[in-house]
Tab-separated table of C-alpha atoms in Angstrom:
chain	number	residue	atom	x	y	z
C	1	UNK	CA	-0.182	0.211	0.564
C	2	UNK	CA	1.813	3.507	-0.871
C	3	UNK	CA	2.480	5.406	2.537
C	4	UNK	CA	-0.288	8.812	2.591
C	5	UNK	CA	1.308	12.523	3.040
C	6	UNK	CA	-0.128	15.688	3.295
C	7	UNK	CA	2.145	17.368	1.145
C	8	UNK	CA	5.037	15.966	-1.117
C	9	UNK	CA	7.775	17.903	-2.383
C	10	UNK	CA	9.985	17.026	-5.145
C	11	UNK	CA	13.693	18.681	-5.213
C	12	UNK	CA	15.462	19.367	-1.593
C	13	UNK	CA	16.953	22.948	-2.792
C	14	UNK	CA	16.696	25.974	-1.306
C	15	UNK	CA	12.580	26.375	-2.178
C	16	UNK	CA	11.710	22.602	-1.788
C	17	UNK	CA	13.755	22.447	1.679
C	18	UNK	CA	12.252	25.561	2.985
C	19	UNK	CA	8.666	24.541	2.124
C	20	UNK	CA	9.542	21.708	3.556
C	21	UNK	CA	10.579	23.639	6.944
C	22	UNK	CA	7.282	25.806	6.348
C	23	UNK	CA	4.984	23.030	5.591
C	24	UNK	CA	6.342	20.665	8.259
C	25	UNK	CA	5.814	23.799	10.980
C	26	UNK	CA	2.437	23.938	10.035
C	27	UNK	CA	1.797	20.333	11.537
C	28	UNK	CA	1.497	19.122	7.422
C	29	UNK	CA	2.355	15.664	6.567
C	30	UNK	CA	5.672	16.288	4.777
C	31	UNK	CA	7.442	14.036	2.184
C	32	UNK	CA	10.712	15.863	0.893
C	33	UNK	CA	11.876	13.268	-1.959
C	34	UNK	CA	15.428	14.399	-3.849
C	35	UNK	CA	16.754	12.223	-6.930
C	36	UNK	CA	20.347	12.691	-5.621
C	37	UNK	CA	22.417	13.811	-1.938
C	38	UNK	CA	21.359	15.850	0.464
C	39	UNK	CA	23.244	19.223	-0.478
C	40	UNK	CA	24.643	17.654	-3.646
C	41	UNK	CA	26.511	19.629	-5.711
C	42	UNK	CA	25.218	19.458	-9.405
C	43	UNK	CA	22.312	21.690	-8.993
C	44	UNK	CA	21.792	25.783	-7.646
C	45	UNK	CA	21.802	25.586	-4.392
C	46	UNK	CA	25.327	24.128	-2.606
C	47	UNK	CA	28.736	26.147	-1.076
C	48	UNK	CA	29.641	28.287	1.446
C	49	UNK	CA	28.035	32.047	-0.167
C	50	UNK	CA	25.128	33.666	-1.663
C	51	UNK	CA	24.503	37.530	-1.559
C	52	UNK	CA	21.389	38.842	-0.356
C	53	UNK	CA	20.621	42.263	-0.638
C	54	UNK	CA	17.301	45.117	-0.987
C	55	UNK	CA	18.931	46.769	-4.207
C	56	UNK	CA	16.685	45.951	-7.002
C	57	UNK	CA	15.415	46.471	-10.430
C	58	UNK	CA	11.960	45.474	-9.593
C	59	UNK	CA	10.084	46.717	-6.696
C	60	UNK	CA	7.983	42.710	-6.104
C	61	UNK	CA	11.779	41.498	-5.331
C	62	UNK	CA	12.425	44.503	-2.729
C	63	UNK	CA	9.166	43.615	-0.909
C	64	UNK	CA	10.021	39.675	-1.187
C	65	UNK	CA	13.575	41.165	0.168
C	66	UNK	CA	11.918	42.780	3.129
C	67	UNK	CA	10.689	39.288	4.275
C	68	UNK	CA	13.545	37.366	3.454
C	69	UNK	CA	15.641	39.104	5.715
C	70	UNK	CA	13.631	38.166	8.784
C	71	UNK	CA	12.896	34.981	7.434
C	72	UNK	CA	16.602	33.751	7.617
C	73	UNK	CA	16.896	35.590	10.918
C	74	UNK	CA	14.067	33.518	12.351
C	75	UNK	CA	15.806	30.439	11.093
C	76	UNK	CA	18.961	31.534	12.368
C	77	UNK	CA	17.346	31.536	16.202
C	78	UNK	CA	15.593	28.660	15.552
C	79	UNK	CA	18.752	26.558	14.189
C	80	UNK	CA	20.994	27.715	16.533
C	81	UNK	CA	23.655	29.112	13.974
C	82	UNK	CA	25.140	31.709	12.105
C	83	UNK	CA	23.312	31.787	8.309
C	84	UNK	CA	24.056	35.252	7.540
C	85	UNK	CA	26.421	37.723	7.925
C	86	UNK	CA	25.870	41.043	7.073
C	87	UNK	CA	28.992	42.328	5.295
C	88	UNK	CA	28.118	45.995	3.442
C	89	UNK	CA	28.309	46.034	-0.080
C	90	UNK	CA	28.577	48.420	-3.386
C	91	UNK	CA	27.312	48.081	-6.953
C	92	UNK	CA	29.368	49.942	-9.202
C	93	UNK	CA	29.674	50.721	-13.035
C	94	UNK	CA	30.079	53.680	-15.478
C	95	UNK	CA	27.773	56.726	-15.543
C	96	UNK	CA	27.073	55.393	-19.325
C	97	UNK	CA	25.868	51.750	-17.959
C	98	UNK	CA	22.107	51.550	-18.752
C	99	UNK	CA	21.008	48.838	-16.319
C	100	UNK	CA	22.667	49.886	-12.704
C	101	UNK	CA	20.546	53.226	-12.757
C	102	UNK	CA	17.231	50.971	-12.390
C	103	UNK	CA	18.738	49.483	-9.633
C	104	UNK	CA	19.068	52.640	-8.288
C	105	UNK	CA	15.838	54.110	-8.379
C	106	UNK	CA	13.819	51.101	-7.352
C	107	UNK	CA	15.584	51.111	-4.428
C	108	UNK	CA	15.061	55.164	-4.068
C	109	UNK	CA	11.493	54.513	-4.688
C	110	UNK	CA	11.277	51.745	-1.689
C	111	UNK	CA	12.841	54.074	0.751
C	112	UNK	CA	15.631	52.113	1.454
C	113	UNK	CA	18.900	53.776	2.471
C	114	UNK	CA	22.075	53.706	0.550
C	115	UNK	CA	25.451	55.856	0.012
C	116	UNK	CA	26.349	57.564	-3.228
C	117	UNK	CA	30.580	57.434	-3.106
C	118	UNK	CA	32.854	58.954	-5.274
C	119	UNK	CA	35.475	55.939	-6.574
C	120	UNK	CA	38.200	57.862	-4.485
C	121	UNK	CA	35.875	57.739	-1.284
C	122	UNK	CA	35.219	53.850	-2.069
C	123	UNK	CA	39.354	53.162	-2.746
C	124	UNK	CA	40.157	55.206	0.623
C	125	UNK	CA	37.792	52.912	2.590
C	126	UNK	CA	38.873	49.788	0.813
C	127	UNK	CA	42.138	50.271	-0.756
C	128	UNK	CA	41.786	46.432	-1.834
C	129	UNK	CA	39.888	48.201	-5.039
C	130	UNK	CA	41.310	50.106	-8.388
C	131	UNK	CA	38.358	52.074	-9.599
C	132	UNK	CA	38.587	54.657	-11.986
C	133	UNK	CA	37.429	57.631	-11.061
C	134	UNK	CA	34.403	58.253	-13.502
C	135	UNK	CA	32.693	55.250	-11.773
C	136	UNK	CA	29.744	55.601	-9.938
C	137	UNK	CA	29.324	53.982	-6.615
C	138	UNK	CA	26.169	52.983	-4.571
C	139	UNK	CA	27.202	51.427	-1.186
C	140	UNK	CA	24.554	49.399	1.481
C	141	UNK	CA	25.116	48.545	4.932
C	142	UNK	CA	22.637	45.203	4.782
C	143	UNK	CA	23.977	43.594	1.705
C	144	UNK	CA	25.943	40.367	3.105
C	145	UNK	CA	25.763	36.766	2.113
C	146	UNK	CA	23.766	33.206	3.436
C	147	UNK	CA	25.575	29.992	4.019
C	148	UNK	CA	24.089	28.350	1.013
C	149	UNK	CA	24.141	24.873	2.360
C	150	UNK	CA	23.895	25.343	5.991
C	151	UNK	CA	20.414	27.148	4.988
C	152	UNK	CA	19.222	24.161	2.997
C	153	UNK	CA	20.661	21.715	5.442
C	154	UNK	CA	18.575	23.875	8.770
C	155	UNK	CA	15.297	24.393	6.758
C	156	UNK	CA	15.821	19.963	6.107
C	157	UNK	CA	16.834	19.424	9.854
C	158	UNK	CA	14.451	21.172	11.547
C	159	UNK	CA	11.407	20.243	8.889
C	160	UNK	CA	13.229	16.579	10.098
C	161	UNK	CA	12.100	17.856	13.908
C	162	UNK	CA	9.056	18.726	12.646
C	163	UNK	CA	8.285	15.158	11.758
C	164	UNK	CA	8.936	15.460	8.167
C	165	UNK	CA	10.337	12.844	6.074
C	166	UNK	CA	13.392	12.787	3.883
C	167	UNK	CA	14.053	10.575	1.122
C	168	UNK	CA	17.723	11.608	-0.573
C	169	UNK	CA	18.553	9.381	-3.932
C	170	UNK	CA	15.362	8.930	-4.297
C	171	UNK	CA	14.414	9.844	-8.113
C	172	UNK	CA	10.953	10.275	-9.152
C	173	UNK	CA	9.714	7.684	-11.543
C	174	UNK	CA	6.030	9.094	-12.222
C	175	UNK	CA	3.824	11.180	-10.992
C	176	UNK	CA	0.018	9.814	-11.556
C	177	UNK	CA	-2.829	12.489	-10.951
C	178	UNK	CA	-5.689	11.714	-9.328
C	179	UNK	CA	-9.128	13.978	-9.041
C	180	UNK	CA	-8.546	14.867	-5.915
C	181	UNK	CA	-4.680	13.420	-4.581
C	182	UNK	CA	-1.633	12.702	-6.450
C	183	UNK	CA	0.788	9.464	-6.806
C	184	UNK	CA	4.351	9.512	-7.191
C	185	UNK	CA	5.982	6.745	-7.701
C	186	UNK	CA	10.046	6.174	-7.481
C	187	UNK	CA	11.986	2.762	-7.950
C	188	UNK	CA	11.455	1.265	-5.468
C	189	UNK	CA	7.612	2.826	-3.519
C	190	UNK	CA	4.558	4.540	-4.142
C	191	UNK	CA	3.535	7.552	-2.348
C	192	UNK	CA	0.129	9.698	-2.292
C	193	UNK	CA	-0.458	12.867	-1.010
C	194	UNK	CA	-3.347	15.503	-1.434
C	195	UNK	CA	-1.214	18.210	-2.959
C	196	UNK	CA	2.572	18.199	-4.773
C	197	UNK	CA	5.006	20.990	-4.662
C	198	UNK	CA	7.618	20.564	-7.345
C	199	UNK	CA	10.916	22.606	-6.829
C	200	UNK	CA	13.017	20.585	-8.758
C	201	UNK	CA	15.444	23.755	-10.473
C	202	UNK	CA	17.514	22.331	-13.099
C	203	UNK	CA	15.332	19.583	-13.307
C	204	UNK	CA	11.802	20.796	-13.601
C	205	UNK	CA	11.487	20.510	-16.570
C	206	UNK	CA	11.173	17.020	-17.218
C	207	UNK	CA	8.950	16.502	-14.057
C	208	UNK	CA	6.587	19.078	-15.265
C	209	UNK	CA	6.635	18.114	-19.440
C	210	UNK	CA	4.201	14.612	-18.324
C	211	UNK	CA	1.984	17.143	-16.464
C	212	UNK	CA	1.596	19.131	-19.395
C	213	UNK	CA	3.495	22.177	-18.217
C	214	UNK	CA	6.471	23.354	-20.803
C	215	UNK	CA	8.266	26.216	-19.643
C	216	UNK	CA	10.763	28.444	-21.462
C	217	UNK	CA	13.305	26.955	-19.507
C	218	UNK	CA	16.980	27.330	-20.114
C	219	UNK	CA	19.971	25.260	-18.225
C	220	UNK	CA	22.813	27.825	-17.477
C	221	UNK	CA	26.635	26.426	-17.118
C	222	UNK	CA	28.118	29.362	-14.496
C	223	UNK	CA	31.534	29.450	-13.009
C	224	UNK	CA	33.249	30.779	-10.285
C	225	UNK	CA	36.691	31.160	-9.028
C	226	UNK	CA	37.962	31.662	-5.919
C	227	UNK	CA	41.533	33.015	-4.904
C	228	UNK	CA	44.230	33.113	-1.923
C	229	UNK	CA	45.025	36.693	-1.299
C	230	UNK	CA	48.634	36.768	0.631
C	231	UNK	CA	47.307	39.513	3.236
C	232	UNK	CA	43.989	37.290	4.472
C	233	UNK	CA	43.027	40.174	7.347
C	234	UNK	CA	42.515	43.038	3.890
C	235	UNK	CA	39.978	40.324	2.309
C	236	UNK	CA	38.238	39.057	5.815
C	237	UNK	CA	34.521	40.150	6.731
C	238	UNK	CA	34.902	43.551	8.040
C	239	UNK	CA	37.504	44.210	5.804
C	240	UNK	CA	36.176	43.406	2.600
C	241	UNK	CA	32.915	44.094	1.619
C	242	UNK	CA	30.316	42.432	-1.667
C	243	UNK	CA	31.148	44.040	-4.443
C	244	UNK	CA	28.853	44.166	-7.537
C	245	UNK	CA	29.983	45.083	-11.110
C	246	UNK	CA	28.142	46.068	-13.955
C	247	UNK	CA	30.760	45.819	-16.296
C	248	UNK	CA	28.672	44.867	-19.156
C	249	UNK	CA	31.418	47.251	-21.333
C	250	UNK	CA	34.570	45.804	-20.366
C	251	UNK	CA	33.358	42.018	-19.847
C	252	UNK	CA	29.602	42.253	-21.533
C	253	UNK	CA	28.503	41.046	-17.494
C	254	UNK	CA	27.750	41.975	-14.010
C	255	UNK	CA	30.406	40.616	-12.324
C	256	UNK	CA	30.689	40.091	-8.280
C	257	UNK	CA	32.547	38.711	-5.266
C	258	UNK	CA	32.700	37.896	-1.743
C	259	UNK	CA	35.281	38.184	1.488
C	260	UNK	CA	37.884	35.429	2.192
C	261	UNK	CA	35.518	32.611	3.096
C	262	UNK	CA	38.303	30.107	4.978
C	263	UNK	CA	37.107	27.324	2.966
C	264	UNK	CA	37.112	28.379	-0.157
C	265	UNK	CA	38.900	32.006	-0.547
C	266	UNK	CA	37.901	35.257	-2.329
C	267	UNK	CA	35.084	34.209	-4.446
C	268	UNK	CA	34.655	35.786	-7.559
C	269	UNK	CA	32.012	35.406	-10.348
C	270	UNK	CA	30.267	36.252	-13.477
C	271	UNK	CA	26.462	36.650	-13.077
C	272	UNK	CA	25.740	34.772	-16.604
C	273	UNK	CA	27.018	31.381	-18.194
C	274	UNK	CA	26.857	29.296	-20.876
C	275	UNK	CA	23.443	28.227	-21.721
C	276	UNK	CA	23.162	24.264	-22.351
C	277	UNK	CA	20.459	22.266	-23.912
C	278	UNK	CA	19.746	19.776	-21.507
C	279	UNK	CA	20.721	19.887	-17.765
C	280	UNK	CA	22.136	15.564	-18.478
C	281	UNK	CA	24.779	17.694	-21.149
C	282	UNK	CA	26.574	19.897	-18.283
C	283	UNK	CA	30.369	19.576	-18.762
C	284	UNK	CA	31.476	20.211	-14.466
C	285	UNK	CA	35.184	20.461	-15.506
C	286	UNK	CA	36.386	24.314	-15.184
C	287	UNK	CA	36.180	26.533	-18.555
C	288	UNK	CA	39.916	27.937	-17.884
C	289	UNK	CA	38.963	30.949	-20.611
C	290	UNK	CA	36.116	32.209	-17.855
C	291	UNK	CA	39.223	31.736	-15.255
C	292	UNK	CA	41.536	34.058	-17.170
C	293	UNK	CA	38.386	36.573	-17.825
C	294	UNK	CA	38.082	36.553	-13.974
C	295	UNK	CA	41.732	37.147	-13.895
C	296	UNK	CA	41.807	39.611	-16.149
C	297	UNK	CA	38.599	41.569	-14.419
C	298	UNK	CA	41.095	41.016	-10.909
C	299	UNK	CA	44.384	42.619	-12.375
C	300	UNK	CA	41.984	46.353	-13.150
C	301	UNK	CA	40.033	46.406	-10.336
C	302	UNK	CA	41.863	43.621	-7.292
C	303	UNK	CA	45.527	43.705	-8.324
C	304	UNK	CA	46.427	41.807	-5.063
C	305	UNK	CA	44.121	38.981	-6.635
C	306	UNK	CA	46.068	38.472	-10.085
C	307	UNK	CA	46.865	35.080	-9.229
C	308	UNK	CA	46.677	31.828	-9.998
C	309	UNK	CA	43.091	30.429	-8.440
C	310	UNK	CA	43.246	28.278	-5.827
C	311	UNK	CA	39.828	26.360	-6.955
C	312	UNK	CA	37.380	26.653	-9.840
C	313	UNK	CA	34.068	25.459	-9.448
C	314	UNK	CA	30.763	24.756	-11.943
C	315	UNK	CA	27.442	25.069	-10.987
C	316	UNK	CA	24.207	26.047	-12.568
C	317	UNK	CA	21.379	28.198	-12.951
C	318	UNK	CA	17.967	27.386	-14.925
C	319	UNK	CA	16.793	30.734	-16.548
C	320	UNK	CA	13.754	32.166	-18.017
C	321	UNK	CA	13.730	34.398	-20.320
C	322	UNK	CA	12.897	37.979	-18.455
C	323	UNK	CA	15.266	36.589	-15.671
C	324	UNK	CA	11.857	36.522	-13.227
C	325	UNK	CA	11.081	33.844	-11.347
C	326	UNK	CA	7.979	31.173	-12.004
C	327	UNK	CA	6.159	30.164	-8.916
C	328	UNK	CA	2.296	29.405	-10.364
C	329	UNK	CA	-0.481	26.394	-9.646
C	330	UNK	CA	-1.051	23.826	-12.414
C	331	UNK	CA	-4.324	25.055	-14.081
C	332	UNK	CA	-5.917	21.960	-14.824
C	333	UNK	CA	-4.569	19.995	-11.455
C	334	UNK	CA	-5.001	22.851	-8.163
C	335	UNK	CA	-3.633	19.846	-6.132
C	336	UNK	CA	-0.028	20.820	-7.687
C	337	UNK	CA	2.243	23.733	-7.289
C	338	UNK	CA	5.596	24.706	-8.699
C	339	UNK	CA	8.416	26.382	-8.645
C	340	UNK	CA	11.337	27.014	-10.872
C	341	UNK	CA	13.226	29.554	-13.132
C	342	UNK	CA	14.898	31.445	-10.390
C	343	UNK	CA	17.672	32.825	-12.717
C	344	UNK	CA	20.653	33.375	-10.707
C	345	UNK	CA	19.563	35.629	-7.746
C	346	UNK	CA	16.721	33.556	-5.900
C	347	UNK	CA	18.512	31.587	-2.821
C	348	UNK	CA	18.471	35.131	-1.178
C	349	UNK	CA	14.511	34.897	-1.716
C	350	UNK	CA	14.180	31.142	-0.690
C	351	UNK	CA	13.158	31.430	2.901
C	352	UNK	CA	10.444	33.251	1.642
C	353	UNK	CA	9.077	31.095	-1.332
C	354	UNK	CA	9.430	28.164	0.514
C	355	UNK	CA	6.296	30.143	2.849
C	356	UNK	CA	4.552	31.040	-0.294
C	357	UNK	CA	4.853	27.399	-1.241
C	358	UNK	CA	3.188	26.388	1.848
C	359	UNK	CA	0.193	29.125	2.059
C	360	UNK	CA	-0.486	27.943	-1.753
C	361	UNK	CA	-0.848	24.249	-0.674
C	362	UNK	CA	-2.720	25.210	2.288
C	363	UNK	CA	-4.541	28.233	1.494
C	364	UNK	CA	-5.084	29.007	-2.375
C	365	UNK	CA	-3.413	32.560	-1.479
C	366	UNK	CA	-0.147	33.979	-0.361
C	367	UNK	CA	-0.127	37.097	1.515
C	368	UNK	CA	2.939	38.137	-0.951
C	369	UNK	CA	2.440	39.387	-4.234
C	370	UNK	CA	3.987	37.213	-6.930
C	371	UNK	CA	2.212	38.264	-9.397
C	372	UNK	CA	5.065	38.413	-12.129
C	373	UNK	CA	5.808	35.245	-12.085
C	374	UNK	CA	3.068	33.582	-13.651
C	375	UNK	CA	4.181	30.535	-15.566
C	376	UNK	CA	1.983	31.144	-18.253
C	377	UNK	CA	2.981	34.687	-18.689
C	378	UNK	CA	5.126	33.918	-21.826
C	379	UNK	CA	2.013	32.685	-23.722
């Protein structure tokens, strides 16, 4: 006989783990299924750090950030460990950059405090940086980072404490939708639940397609490098901020980085990556051309870090055409809710997205404005 749950969640990354936490805390019988090991390195949720920030180019994200910050602090308190580290951080770019002003305009409209600095003032505050004098700099003190893997594991650990069942290395073979429930078949067992949440990251389309949902999702191969400076103390939290450079004129992309972490070093990333036809085609071997481009950035803006990186890694983004998320309900099967396409900037909202998925599952509505995230906006 199939085991019966109130809700089953497919995918135990940032969003699925958070949904399991919120649902189990609400008293629901929850099953969380993960096709790989918990905290695996093949997706989008593994690692030491993800940026969290208020500064955004759309008011919906700023409002979500206002919920995300206290959500992570509450999780910290319940988990008893540090998940959010406040570092302060700055956005910078040339005056002619067309994208950066959109972020600042939205931030001003939302009354988020920030400092406008000259490049000279920034470099006096943080002499590790070398910015040209015409650069525009916007500093915001609440910018920081989330310990990504620790966040996922905290959600899962607490979900278990609240009664959730978590099964790793358990791929879903089939989803069968009945009139009022859903049956999930794995290689060894079957389960029935009143509700199904799909948070399968770069594998979302393979779960959704058999259910008649075809989304314009593209898996993107992203890559970062980590550098070990000679003067470690100069790059530690308190002495070195998060930075986000709008450098499309030079590198065709946004480049961002983090303070020194004793496990990985100073992490520097490109915001975008290389699209792949299917997640199964991802090459996880670092591309040396991208490594060199990151060194080129360091050579110009962080000259102490113009060195061979300590390590380089590949991770995955799941992109939508407009870079906005997808959070919605199946139009024919209201017992199914799904979230996908977080486009490389979703982790910071993981806790609140989990709450939204919990709300949609239990109450068919949420207090948060998710109209921007309709799955059917693409036509």
